[in-house]
Every structure is written in C-alpha cells, then in structure tokens.
XYZ file of C-alpha atoms in Angstrom:
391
model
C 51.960 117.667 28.467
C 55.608 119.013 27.870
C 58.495 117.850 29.827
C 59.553 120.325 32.684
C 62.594 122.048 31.754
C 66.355 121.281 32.923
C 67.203 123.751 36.145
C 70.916 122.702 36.730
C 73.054 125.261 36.401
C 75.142 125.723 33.171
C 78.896 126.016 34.167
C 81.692 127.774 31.693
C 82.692 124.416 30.050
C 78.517 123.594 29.326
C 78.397 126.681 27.612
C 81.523 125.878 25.354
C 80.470 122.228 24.573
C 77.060 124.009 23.562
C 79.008 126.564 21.434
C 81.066 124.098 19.330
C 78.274 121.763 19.289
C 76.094 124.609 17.249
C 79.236 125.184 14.850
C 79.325 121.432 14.077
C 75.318 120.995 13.722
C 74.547 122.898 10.453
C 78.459 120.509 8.596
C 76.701 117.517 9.837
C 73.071 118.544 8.230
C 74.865 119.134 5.142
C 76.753 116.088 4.722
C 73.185 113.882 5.754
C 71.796 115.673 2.686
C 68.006 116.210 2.797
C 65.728 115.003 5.578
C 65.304 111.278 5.344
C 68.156 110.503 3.567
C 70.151 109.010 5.853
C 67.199 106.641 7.068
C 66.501 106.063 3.572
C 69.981 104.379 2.746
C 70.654 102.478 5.867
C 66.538 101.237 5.506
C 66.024 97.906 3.907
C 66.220 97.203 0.157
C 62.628 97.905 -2.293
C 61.937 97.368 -5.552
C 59.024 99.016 -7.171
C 56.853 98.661 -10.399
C 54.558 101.508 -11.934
C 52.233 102.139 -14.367
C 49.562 99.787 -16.017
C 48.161 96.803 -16.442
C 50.870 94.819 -17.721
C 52.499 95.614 -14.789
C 50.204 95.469 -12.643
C 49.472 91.550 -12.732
C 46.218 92.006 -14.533
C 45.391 88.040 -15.643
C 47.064 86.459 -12.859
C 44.439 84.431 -12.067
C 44.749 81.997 -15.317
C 47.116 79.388 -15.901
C 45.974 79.444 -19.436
C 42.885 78.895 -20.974
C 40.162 76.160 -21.121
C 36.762 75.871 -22.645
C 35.522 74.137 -19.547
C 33.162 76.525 -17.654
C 32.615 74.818 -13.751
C 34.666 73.822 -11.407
C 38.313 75.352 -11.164
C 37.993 75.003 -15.160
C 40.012 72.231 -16.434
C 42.653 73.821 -13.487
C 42.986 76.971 -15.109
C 41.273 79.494 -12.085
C 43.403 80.227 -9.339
C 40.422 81.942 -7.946
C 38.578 78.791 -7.552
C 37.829 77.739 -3.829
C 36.403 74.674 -4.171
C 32.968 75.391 -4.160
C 33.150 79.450 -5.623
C 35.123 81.806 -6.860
C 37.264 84.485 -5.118
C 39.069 86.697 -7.371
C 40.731 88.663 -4.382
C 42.821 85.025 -3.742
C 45.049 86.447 -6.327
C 44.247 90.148 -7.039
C 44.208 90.813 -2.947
C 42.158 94.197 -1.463
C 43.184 95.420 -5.168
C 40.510 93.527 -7.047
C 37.729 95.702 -5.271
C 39.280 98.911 -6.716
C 40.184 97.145 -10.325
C 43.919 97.564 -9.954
C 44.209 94.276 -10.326
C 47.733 93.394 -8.647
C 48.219 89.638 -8.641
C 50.528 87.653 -6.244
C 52.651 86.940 -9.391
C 52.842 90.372 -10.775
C 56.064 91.151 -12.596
C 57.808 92.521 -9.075
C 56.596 90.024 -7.227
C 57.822 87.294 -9.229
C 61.518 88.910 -9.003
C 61.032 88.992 -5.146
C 64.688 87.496 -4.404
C 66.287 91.061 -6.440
C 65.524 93.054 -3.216
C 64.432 92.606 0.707
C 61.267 94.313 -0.246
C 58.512 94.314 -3.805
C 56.129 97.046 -3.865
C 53.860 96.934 -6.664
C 52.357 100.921 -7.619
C 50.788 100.005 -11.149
C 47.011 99.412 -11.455
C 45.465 98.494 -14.328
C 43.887 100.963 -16.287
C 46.252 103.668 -15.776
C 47.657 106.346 -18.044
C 50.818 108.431 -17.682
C 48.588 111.278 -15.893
C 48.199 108.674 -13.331
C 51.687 108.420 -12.773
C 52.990 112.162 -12.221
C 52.726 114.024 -9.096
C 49.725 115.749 -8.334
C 51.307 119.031 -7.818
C 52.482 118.750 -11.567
C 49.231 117.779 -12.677
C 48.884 114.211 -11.845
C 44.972 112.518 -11.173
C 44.255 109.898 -8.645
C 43.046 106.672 -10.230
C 40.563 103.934 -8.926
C 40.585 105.972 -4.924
C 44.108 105.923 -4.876
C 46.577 108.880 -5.236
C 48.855 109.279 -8.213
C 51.447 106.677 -8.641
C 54.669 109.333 -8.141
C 53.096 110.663 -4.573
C 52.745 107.022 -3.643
C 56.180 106.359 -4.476
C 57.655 109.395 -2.632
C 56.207 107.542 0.790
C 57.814 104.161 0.006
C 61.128 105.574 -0.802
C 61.049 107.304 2.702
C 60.216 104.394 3.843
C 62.742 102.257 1.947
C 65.951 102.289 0.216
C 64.804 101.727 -3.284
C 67.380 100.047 -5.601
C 65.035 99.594 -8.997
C 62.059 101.286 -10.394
C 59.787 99.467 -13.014
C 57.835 101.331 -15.467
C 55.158 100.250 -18.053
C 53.387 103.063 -19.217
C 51.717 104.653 -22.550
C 49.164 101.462 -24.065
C 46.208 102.923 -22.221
C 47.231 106.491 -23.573
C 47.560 105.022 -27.082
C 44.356 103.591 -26.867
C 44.719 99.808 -26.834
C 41.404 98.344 -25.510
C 39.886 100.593 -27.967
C 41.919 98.919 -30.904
C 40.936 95.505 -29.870
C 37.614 96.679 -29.792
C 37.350 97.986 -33.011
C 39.342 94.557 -34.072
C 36.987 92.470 -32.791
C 33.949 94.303 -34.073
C 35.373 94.276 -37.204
C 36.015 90.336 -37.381
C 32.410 89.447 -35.815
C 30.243 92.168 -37.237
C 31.037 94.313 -40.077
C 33.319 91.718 -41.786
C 36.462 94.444 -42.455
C 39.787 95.126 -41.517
C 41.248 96.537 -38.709
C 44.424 97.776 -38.985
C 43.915 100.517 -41.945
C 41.999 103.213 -39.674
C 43.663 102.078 -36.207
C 46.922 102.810 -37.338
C 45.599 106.281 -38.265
C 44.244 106.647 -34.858
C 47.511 105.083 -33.057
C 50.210 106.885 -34.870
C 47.713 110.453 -33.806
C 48.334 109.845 -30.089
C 52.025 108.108 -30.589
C 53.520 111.457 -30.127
C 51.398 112.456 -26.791
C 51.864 109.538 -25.827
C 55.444 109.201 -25.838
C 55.805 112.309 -23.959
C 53.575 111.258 -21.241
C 55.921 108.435 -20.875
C 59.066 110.945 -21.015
C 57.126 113.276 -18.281
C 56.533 110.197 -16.262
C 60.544 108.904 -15.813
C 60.990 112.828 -15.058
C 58.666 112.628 -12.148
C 59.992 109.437 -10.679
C 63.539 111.066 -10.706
C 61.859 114.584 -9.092
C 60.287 112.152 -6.128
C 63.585 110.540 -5.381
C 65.635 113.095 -5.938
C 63.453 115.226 -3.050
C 63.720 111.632 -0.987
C 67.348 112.211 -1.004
C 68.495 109.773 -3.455
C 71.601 110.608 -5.777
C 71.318 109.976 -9.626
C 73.022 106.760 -9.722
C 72.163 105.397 -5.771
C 68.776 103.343 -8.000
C 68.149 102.499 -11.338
C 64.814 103.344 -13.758
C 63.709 100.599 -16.639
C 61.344 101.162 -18.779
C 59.726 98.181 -20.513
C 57.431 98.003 -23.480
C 54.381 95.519 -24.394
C 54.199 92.041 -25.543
C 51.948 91.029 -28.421
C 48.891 88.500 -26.736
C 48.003 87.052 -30.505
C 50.405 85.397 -32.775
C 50.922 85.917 -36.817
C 48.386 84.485 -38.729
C 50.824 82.093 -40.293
C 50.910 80.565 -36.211
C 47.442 80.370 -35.579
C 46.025 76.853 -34.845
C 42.448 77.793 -35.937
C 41.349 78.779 -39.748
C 40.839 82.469 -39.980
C 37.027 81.335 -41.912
C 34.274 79.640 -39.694
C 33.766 80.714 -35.496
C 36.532 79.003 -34.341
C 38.865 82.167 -33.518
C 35.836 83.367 -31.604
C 34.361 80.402 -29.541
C 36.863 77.766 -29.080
C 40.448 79.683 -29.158
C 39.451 83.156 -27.920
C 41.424 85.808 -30.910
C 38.810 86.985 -33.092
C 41.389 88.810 -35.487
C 41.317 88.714 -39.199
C 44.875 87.270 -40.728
C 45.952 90.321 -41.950
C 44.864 92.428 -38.658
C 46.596 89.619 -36.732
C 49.931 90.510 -38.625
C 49.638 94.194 -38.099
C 49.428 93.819 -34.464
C 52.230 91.156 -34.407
C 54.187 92.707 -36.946
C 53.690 96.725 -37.035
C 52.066 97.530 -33.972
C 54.002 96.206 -31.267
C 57.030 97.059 -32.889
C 56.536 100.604 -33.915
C 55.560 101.142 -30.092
C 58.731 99.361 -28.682
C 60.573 101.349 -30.903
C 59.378 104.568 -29.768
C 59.659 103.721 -26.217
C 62.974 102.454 -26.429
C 63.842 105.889 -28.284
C 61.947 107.436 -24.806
C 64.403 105.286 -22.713
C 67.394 106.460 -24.689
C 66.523 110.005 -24.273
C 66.040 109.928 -20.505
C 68.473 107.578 -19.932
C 67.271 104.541 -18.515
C 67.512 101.227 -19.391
C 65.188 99.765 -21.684
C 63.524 96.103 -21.218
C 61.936 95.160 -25.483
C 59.186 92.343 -24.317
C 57.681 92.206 -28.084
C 58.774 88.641 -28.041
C 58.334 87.722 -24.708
C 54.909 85.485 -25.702
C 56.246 84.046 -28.796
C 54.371 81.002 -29.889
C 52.799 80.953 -26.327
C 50.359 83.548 -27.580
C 46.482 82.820 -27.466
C 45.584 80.429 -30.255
C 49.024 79.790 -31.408
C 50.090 76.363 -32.900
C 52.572 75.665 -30.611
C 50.026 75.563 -27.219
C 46.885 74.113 -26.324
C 43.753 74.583 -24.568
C 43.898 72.972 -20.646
C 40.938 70.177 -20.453
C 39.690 67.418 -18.336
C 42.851 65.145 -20.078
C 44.902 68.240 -20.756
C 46.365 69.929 -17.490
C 47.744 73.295 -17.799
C 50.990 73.842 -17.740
C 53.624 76.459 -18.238
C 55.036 74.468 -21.277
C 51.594 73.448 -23.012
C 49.252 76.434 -21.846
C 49.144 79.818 -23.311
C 51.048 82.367 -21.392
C 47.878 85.153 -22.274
C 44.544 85.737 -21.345
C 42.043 84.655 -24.366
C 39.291 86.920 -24.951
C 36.560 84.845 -23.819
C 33.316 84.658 -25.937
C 31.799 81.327 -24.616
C 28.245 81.744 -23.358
C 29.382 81.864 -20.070
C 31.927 84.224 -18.859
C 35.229 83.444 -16.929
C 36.496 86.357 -14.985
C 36.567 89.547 -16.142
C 37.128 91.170 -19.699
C 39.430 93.821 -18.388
C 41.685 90.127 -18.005
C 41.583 89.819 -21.428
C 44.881 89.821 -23.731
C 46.732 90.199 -20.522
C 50.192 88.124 -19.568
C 48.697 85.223 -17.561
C 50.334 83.532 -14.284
C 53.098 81.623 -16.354
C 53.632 84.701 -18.337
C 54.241 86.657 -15.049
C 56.446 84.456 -13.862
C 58.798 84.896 -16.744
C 58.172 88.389 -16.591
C 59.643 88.387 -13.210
C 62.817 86.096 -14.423
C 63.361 89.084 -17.001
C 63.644 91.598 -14.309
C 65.285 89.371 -11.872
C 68.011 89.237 -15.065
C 67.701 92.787 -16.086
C 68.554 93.792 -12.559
C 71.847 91.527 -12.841
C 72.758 93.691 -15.926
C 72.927 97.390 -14.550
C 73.657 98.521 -18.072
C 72.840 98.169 -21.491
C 69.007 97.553 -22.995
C 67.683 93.741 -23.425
C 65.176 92.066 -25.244
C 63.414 89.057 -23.064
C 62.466 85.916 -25.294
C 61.672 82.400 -23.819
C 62.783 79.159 -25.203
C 60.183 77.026 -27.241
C 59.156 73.901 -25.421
C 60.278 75.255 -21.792
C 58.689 76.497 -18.953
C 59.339 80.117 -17.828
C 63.178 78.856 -16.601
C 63.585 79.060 -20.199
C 63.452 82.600 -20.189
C 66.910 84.322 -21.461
C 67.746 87.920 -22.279
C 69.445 88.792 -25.911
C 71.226 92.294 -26.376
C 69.338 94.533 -28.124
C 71.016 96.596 -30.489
C-alpha cells in the first residue's frame, strides 16, 4: 500500500531549496554516468573467465592418469568418496548441465587477483554462445549466453579482468581428434593431410567469432558503465595435450599408445598437432588480440613434456603417487575396458595443469601490458610456472 503523502505546508524557502535542488539533479546524473555505475565501482573486486572448455575446468577431477580402475585409482579421482564416485565434488551443480566448472578452474586458481572469481565458460561452447542474445547469441546447456550473464555480474561487481578462451569448438577440435584416433585404430592412415583442409576452412569464421565475441564483452560493460580502460580483456589460446613424437614414451607400432598411455596418434599426426596446429591457431588468435586490442596470453607450451604419454612423466600406480612433478598435467584419452569419467574430460588440462593455469593469470594480471607466453619449468611443480615475452 503507498505511503500517505506529506501535508505540511511548503513555506517560500521549501520551495527554493526544491528549485535549486532540481537544477543540481540532472549535473549530478551526468557526472554518475549510466545507472549502476556508481555502485558498480565502489562494489567489490571480480574477475571473470568465458568461453570453453579449457576455461571452464573441464578435467579437474584428475591428478593425472593411472591404469588402475577401483578405488580412488592409484589417487588420481578427486571424485572418489570412499566408497563411489561423485563427479559434482569437483564440477559442483555444473556437472549436471555438462559445463563442467571445476574448483580449480583457471579463475579459480588465481582467486588472490581479485575479492571475487566468477567462472562464465562451460565446456562445449562456441563463440555464438558467448554474444548477447539480442545480437544473435544462443543459450547453451539451460543457461543464457555467456555476454547476458556477464552484464548481471558486472552490475553486481566491479570487474577488474575478463578471461576469454574461445574458437577450438568452432574450429572443430573434438572432431579432429576423432578423425585422429579413427585413423590410428581403424583405417591405419594419417590424420593431419585432410584435417588441416577442414581446419584452415573454418580458421577464418572462426577467428571472427572470436573478434565478435571481445566486441560484445566491451558492448556489456560499456552499457554497465565501465570506461575503456576501468578493466582489462585477455584473450588466451590452447595448449597442445600430446607431445612430439620424438617425446613419446611408448613406440608409435604395437597398442601401447592406445591401452596403457592413452594418445592414439600416429608420429607424424602427433607432430602436426604439436607442431602446426597449435601454432597456426595461436597465431591467429594472437593476430585477433592485436586487432581488438587486448592482451594476449600464448599457452602452446604451457604442457610441455607434461603432456599425456610424454617421456618426461609417468603413469600414478599403487607405488607411484601422483604428483604435480611426476603426473601428466592432461587428461589421457582413456581406452581401458573400463571407463574413468567422462570422454568429454579427455585431452583436457587436468587439476595440476589448472593450477598453473591460474599462476599464469595470477602473473598476467601483474603485467597490465604487453602479450606473454606461459611455460613451466621441467622437473617442478606448477610454482615453476614463469611467463616469457612474446614477441
């Protein structure tokens, strides 16, 4: 019911304190800026991440990979209980829906770089799952698209850093390791000849998606209130799971690659991907970066020789304990005859690659200009992870 109105009378100097008072209104409005700003700035600190799975924390569950099959499997399963498994111990409400965000995803493992980590990505996505849905954005997996999302949390917060990883689902990339894999276990051919036919066909889409996508997060917080230069936008690109054949422990003849280490890749496909692949795409993106403007994080080399089935790590056992200094840092593609997890997991940054994914952005955001390259140091855990300029 509405509050009865004011009945005392309003004397000469009322009526002049109400006229200057309307004078001075509209100069105040104007210097606030839009609605919300002002609660936006003063609100407390938020960092965000976007886009897809390798953002998302899809793999979190693993500290690397073991053949064991019971149990918390040689250690590896986070999701092990004690007497089950229960996936949404890491992946939260999220692992219902398939988003898959993991307690160490990327921005939550850089939690000490703001007051606040809220983690947008799901896996899965594509750069139409990132704009707004006025400018043709789709929901994905019952939620609405990522930009809309973030124009509630930066009412809600003052956000300082936006993290993007967007563009390997619109390229394709479970579809290449598909066709990999078949290749190496069925029809005995190569990969790499047709799939960069097919790759370099979307590159160009593909890139712009990723372009459109930095464009919408800017139109969100620009309507927010937020000034160019009041937050910061980096873009990141992908890490290769699989190492160069030259650094894989198992012989590229025999079943080995398949049912002990997990990378059923032909040498030669292996190289592509390690060699061609992932660095014709962080090229491009870092040429996206450079054209919007925003800082550009190059994690090609971010799983060096911690890669599934490379020389340098093992598999976790019953006399092996994982660990981040032993274990691979990515999810293996499991083809034992029982399954582990899911296969959306698979060649995914694992828990100790998250956590060094999170010590690149908790650097990055100590460098507010310039674009890096995050590598870690061979026979160190993820405290070993250092940034190099990248010319």
């Amino acid at each position: 019911m509405p509050k009865s109105r004011r009945t005392t009378p309003r004397t000469p100097r009322t009526l002049a304190l109400l006229a200057a008072a309307a004078l001075v209104l509209p100069v105040l409005t104007a210097l606030a800026g839009p609605a919300g700003a002002a609660e936006t700035a003063a609100g407390p600190t938020a960092s965000v991440s976007m886009g897809d799975s390798y953002i998302s924390g899809e793999a979190g569950r693993w500290q690397g990979n073991s053949l064991t099959t019971s149990g918390s499997r040689s250690g590896t399963d986070r999701a092990y209980t004690g007497s089950g498994y229960d996936p949404a111990r890491v992946y939260g409400s999220t692992y219902a829906s398939g988003c898959d965000r993991s307690d160490v995803a990327e921005i939550r493992s850089a939690g000490t770089i703001s007051q606040n980590q809220v983690n947008l990505a799901c896996s899965g996505a594509v750069s139409e799952n990132v704009f707004r849905a006025a400018n043709g954005g789709q929901s994905y997996k019952g939620e609405a698209p990522q930009a809309d999302q973030l124009a509630g949390v930066a009412r809600q917060y003052n956000v300082k850093l936006i993290t993007l990883s967007i563009g390997g689902n619109d390229l394709g990339f479970a579809d290449v390791i598909s066709s990999c894999v078949q290749d190496y276990l069925i029809w005995y051919s190569y990969c790499h000849d047709d799939q960069q036919g097919e790759v370099d066909g979307k590159m160009d889409t593909a890139m712009a998606g990723v372009g459109k996508s930095i464009d919408e997060i800017r139109a969100v917080m620009s309507a927010a209130g937020y000034a160019a230069g009041s937050y910061r936008i980096v873009l990141q690109s992908y890490p290769s799971p699989i190492p160069r054949s030259a650094e894989n422990r198992y012989p590229e003849s025999g079943w080995t690659r398949a049912n002990t280490g997990g990378c059923p890749f032909w040498n030669q496909d292996a190289d592509w991907a390690r060699d061609s692949l992932v660095p014709q795409i962080s090229n491009r993106l870092a040429g996206v970066a450079a054209a919007k403007g925003v800082q550009f994080l190059d994690l090609r080399d971010l799983l060096q020789g911690r890669e599934v089935c490379s020389k340098a790590t093992k598999l976790a056992s019953s006399s092996s304990a994982p660990s981040a200094t032993t274990s691979e840092w990515a999810r293996w593609l499991d083809m034992g005859s029982t399954t582990q997890g899911t296969l959306q997991e698979s060649f995914h940054p694992n828990y100790y690659a998250q956590l060094a994914l999170g010590r690149c952005l908790t650097l990055v955001n100590a460098q507010p200009t310039g674009n890096w390259s995050c590598r870690n140091t061979a026979g160190k855990d993820t405290t070993g992870v250092y940034l190099a300029a990248r010319s």
